[in-house]
Amino acid sequence: MKAAITTTAKYLPEEVLSNADFERMLDTNDEWIRTRTGIRERRILKDPEKATSYMCTEVARQLLDKRGITAEEIDLIIVATMTPDMSFPATACLVQGNIGANRAWGFDLSAACSGFVYGLYTGAQFIESGNCRKVMVIGADKMSSIIDFTDRATAILFGDGAAGVILEPASEEGYGVLDARLYSDGKNGREHLLMPAGGSLHPSSHETIDKRMHYIRQDGKQVFKAAVTSMADVAEEIMQRNGLTGDSIDWLVPHQANQRIIQATADRMGIGMEKVMMNIEYYGNTTAATVPICLAELDEQKKLQKGTNLVLASFGAGYTWGAIYVRWQ
Ligand code: UT7
């Protein structure tokens, strides 16, 4: 049996950082940010005592509440993030401990903006194999912890947030996570979008701090070009493999990095923007959280009914990218 998404939930911090706030901090302006990216504001988890596991735990508790199950029923917790609380232990273990999921194992998955898409497909394998009955997949990033707030080219793009789903065996054939195409390209991706220090290559030192190597570095133009091509290619591929057309797809749920990348993907798929889930305006790029936040909002708005055809698509650091076809049960 395929894996179906049975529950969704999201957590966004309350603190809003608007384009006007950035105008006061950097040489930028609301018009540039809106027209180049589609972003008006983003959320920031201000409390220095709270990190990614806090947001994940909020999501996990909501998921349990909504599904009406106890934490002991969860078999596996996958947290997709590139801003874990610490290198180790895994954020998934912190969440497991916080909610008391005493039977669950778990791990963090590092695939940047494609983290949730990678995680959803990974989690689905454990359901399909019969090894697990209930898997939590959460995408979360506290991007404000790695943003260089003096770099106008990257600072305005990102926000903090978390969201997730519970995967369970689909109750009928033909529903659930039906197909996926996932890719990576470390040859071309490694130099254009990265955080250079803090790992085993450049452990933290006075020098790495002086050189501002603990922040995101992005060559926006290069990443933009790769994202436009790859996200559209993989979305088209998943359509062809599954006999989908622009008409038969109900929602494109794309990673929210830039509204122009999303538009290009929708155009290639032959989908009107009215069938594209977009909330980049309010949250910016929350990295691993964008796709599940979109799913949670569609669900809140009762737009996910039995038989709704969804294509999820992402592109991010690595490079990593992919698309998943989900038929809602
Ligand atoms: O989620 C992970 C994947 N990441 C992405 O998908 C991001 C992909 N890249 C992008 O979305 C876009 O490349 C950006 C939004 C980051 C940048 O947009 P762009 O249209 O590629 O702009 P650019 O980098 O070519 O910069 C154009 C101009 C430059 O000035 P000059 O050289 O033309 O004088 C920049 O210095 O805009 C300037 N600029 C800004 N101006 C005002 C760059 N950042 C800003 C800013 N405010 N915040």
XYZ file of C-alpha atoms in Angstrom, residues 76-288:
213
model
C 9.645 7.242 13.002
C 10.404 10.977 13.047
C 12.248 12.566 10.123
C 13.273 16.200 10.508
C 14.452 17.894 7.322
C 16.573 20.899 8.257
C 19.838 22.676 7.512
C 19.681 24.620 10.767
C 19.595 21.860 13.409
C 19.822 23.027 17.036
C 23.300 21.463 17.115
C 25.385 19.265 14.795
C 24.433 16.471 17.146
C 22.298 15.144 18.667
C 19.862 15.183 15.788
C 16.938 17.582 16.038
C 14.671 14.571 15.416
C 15.894 13.089 18.737
C 15.170 16.357 20.551
C 11.636 16.350 19.146
C 11.181 12.668 19.987
C 12.204 13.412 23.568
C 10.067 16.545 23.845
C 6.858 14.821 22.763
C 7.625 11.502 24.488
C 7.503 9.367 21.331
C 9.048 6.517 23.266
C 8.792 3.884 20.547
C 10.099 6.092 17.733
C 13.491 6.292 16.110
C 14.445 9.297 14.055
C 17.025 11.219 12.134
C 17.719 14.562 10.497
C 17.825 14.834 6.751
C 20.076 17.404 5.089
C 18.837 18.458 1.668
C 18.306 22.202 2.227
C 15.246 23.502 0.385
C 14.437 20.027 -0.953
C 14.575 18.554 2.542
C 10.862 18.056 2.970
C 10.387 16.568 -0.493
C 13.310 14.182 0.120
C 11.927 13.418 3.603
C 8.402 12.761 2.398
C 9.619 10.232 -0.134
C 11.959 8.647 2.425
C 9.181 8.369 4.999
C 6.846 6.909 2.383
C 9.308 4.045 1.799
C 9.032 2.941 5.432
C 5.246 2.868 5.162
C 5.243 1.053 1.816
C 7.662 -1.586 3.097
C 5.365 -2.239 6.047
C 8.103 -1.356 8.532
C 6.259 1.636 9.963
C 2.587 2.514 10.451
C 2.955 6.168 11.440
C 5.789 8.416 10.309
C 6.175 12.105 11.120
C 7.972 14.158 8.493
C 8.757 17.723 9.524
C 10.534 20.443 7.535
C 11.897 23.272 9.661
C 14.533 25.973 9.528
C 15.567 28.832 11.746
C 17.156 30.691 8.861
C 17.676 33.808 10.983
C 20.436 31.869 12.791
C 22.584 31.724 9.624
C 21.576 34.912 7.790
C 24.199 37.611 7.341
C 22.071 40.644 8.128
C 24.675 42.888 6.481
C 24.337 41.125 3.083
C 21.368 42.595 1.237
C 21.519 39.968 -1.514
C 20.637 37.103 0.858
C 19.248 38.619 4.074
C 15.934 39.673 2.541
C 15.166 36.231 1.130
C 14.728 34.003 4.142
C 12.443 33.475 7.129
C 11.898 31.044 10.004
C 9.180 28.402 10.133
C 8.221 24.756 10.443
C 5.532 22.401 9.226
C 4.955 18.702 8.866
C 2.744 15.752 8.153
C 1.878 12.298 9.422
C 2.236 9.520 6.861
C 0.195 6.326 7.211
C -0.759 3.468 4.878
C -3.306 4.703 2.340
C -6.757 3.280 2.922
C -7.353 2.627 -0.792
C -5.229 1.876 -3.821
C -4.511 4.806 -6.146
C -4.185 7.360 -3.347
C -1.275 8.813 -1.408
C 2.334 9.468 -2.414
C 2.193 7.887 -5.862
C 5.455 8.833 -7.542
C 8.641 10.825 -7.054
C 11.678 11.923 -9.040
C 14.543 13.221 -6.929
C 17.916 14.518 -8.081
C 21.192 15.960 -6.840
C 24.153 17.694 -8.483
C 27.062 18.365 -6.159
C 29.413 19.132 -9.035
C 27.629 22.314 -10.052
C 25.844 23.062 -6.813
C 28.530 23.038 -4.160
C 30.040 26.459 -4.787
C 26.924 28.538 -5.424
C 24.881 28.065 -2.265
C 26.522 27.087 0.986
C 27.530 27.886 4.540
C 31.304 27.439 4.341
C 32.307 26.947 7.996
C 31.207 25.082 11.086
C 31.678 21.584 9.647
C 34.738 19.336 9.510
C 36.250 21.226 6.570
C 36.408 24.588 8.316
C 35.755 24.054 12.021
C 34.821 27.212 13.915
C 37.795 29.432 14.618
C 38.520 33.122 15.061
C 39.428 33.161 11.383
C 36.140 31.627 10.192
C 34.229 34.128 12.283
C 36.301 37.089 11.072
C 35.698 35.973 7.484
C 31.922 35.658 8.103
C 31.988 32.007 7.029
C 29.138 30.934 9.322
C 26.499 32.596 7.185
C 24.690 31.624 3.981
C 26.537 32.485 0.827
C 24.667 32.441 -2.430
C 25.410 33.368 -6.005
C 21.780 34.283 -6.657
C 22.040 34.491 -10.433
C 23.608 31.035 -10.811
C 21.119 29.441 -8.428
C 18.223 31.207 -10.120
C 19.201 29.833 -13.538
C 19.622 26.292 -12.232
C 16.365 26.454 -10.249
C 14.237 27.662 -13.142
C 15.445 24.875 -15.425
C 15.576 22.017 -12.937
C 12.284 22.607 -11.153
C 10.412 22.924 -14.440
C 12.175 19.853 -15.916
C 11.389 17.609 -12.967
C 7.792 18.821 -12.736
C 7.335 18.059 -16.419
C 8.913 14.640 -15.938
C 6.549 13.709 -13.109
C 3.602 14.830 -15.231
C 4.687 12.685 -18.180
C 5.357 9.608 -16.054
C 1.893 9.795 -14.540
C -0.126 10.983 -17.535
C -0.904 14.299 -15.835
C -1.869 17.461 -17.706
C -2.202 21.083 -16.658
C -5.940 20.428 -16.390
C -5.750 17.281 -14.293
C -3.431 18.807 -11.688
C -5.381 20.615 -8.982
C -2.441 22.209 -7.155
C 1.206 22.835 -7.803
C 2.888 23.109 -4.403
C 6.317 24.588 -5.147
C 9.236 25.506 -2.936
C 8.898 29.220 -2.168
C 12.250 30.769 -3.092
C 11.228 33.311 -5.685
C 7.877 33.987 -7.340
C 9.600 34.236 -10.729
C 10.956 30.672 -10.383
C 7.480 29.476 -9.385
C 5.900 31.274 -12.336
C 8.384 29.694 -14.768
C 7.606 26.218 -13.396
C 3.858 26.777 -13.656
C 4.216 28.072 -17.220
C 6.146 24.985 -18.306
C 3.501 22.758 -16.689
C 0.677 24.628 -18.417
C -0.903 25.503 -15.074
C -2.591 28.833 -14.341
C -1.367 30.709 -11.274
C -4.780 30.190 -9.637
C -3.734 26.551 -9.144
C -0.332 27.385 -7.680
C 0.015 27.533 -3.905
C 1.981 30.662 -3.030
C 2.606 32.293 0.333
C 6.145 33.609 -0.220
C 4.695 37.108 0.261
C 4.182 36.470 3.981
C 6.911 34.034 4.977
C 9.775 34.412 2.481
C 11.928 31.342 1.920
C 11.708 29.118 5.010
C 13.889 26.471 3.286
C 12.740 22.964 4.340
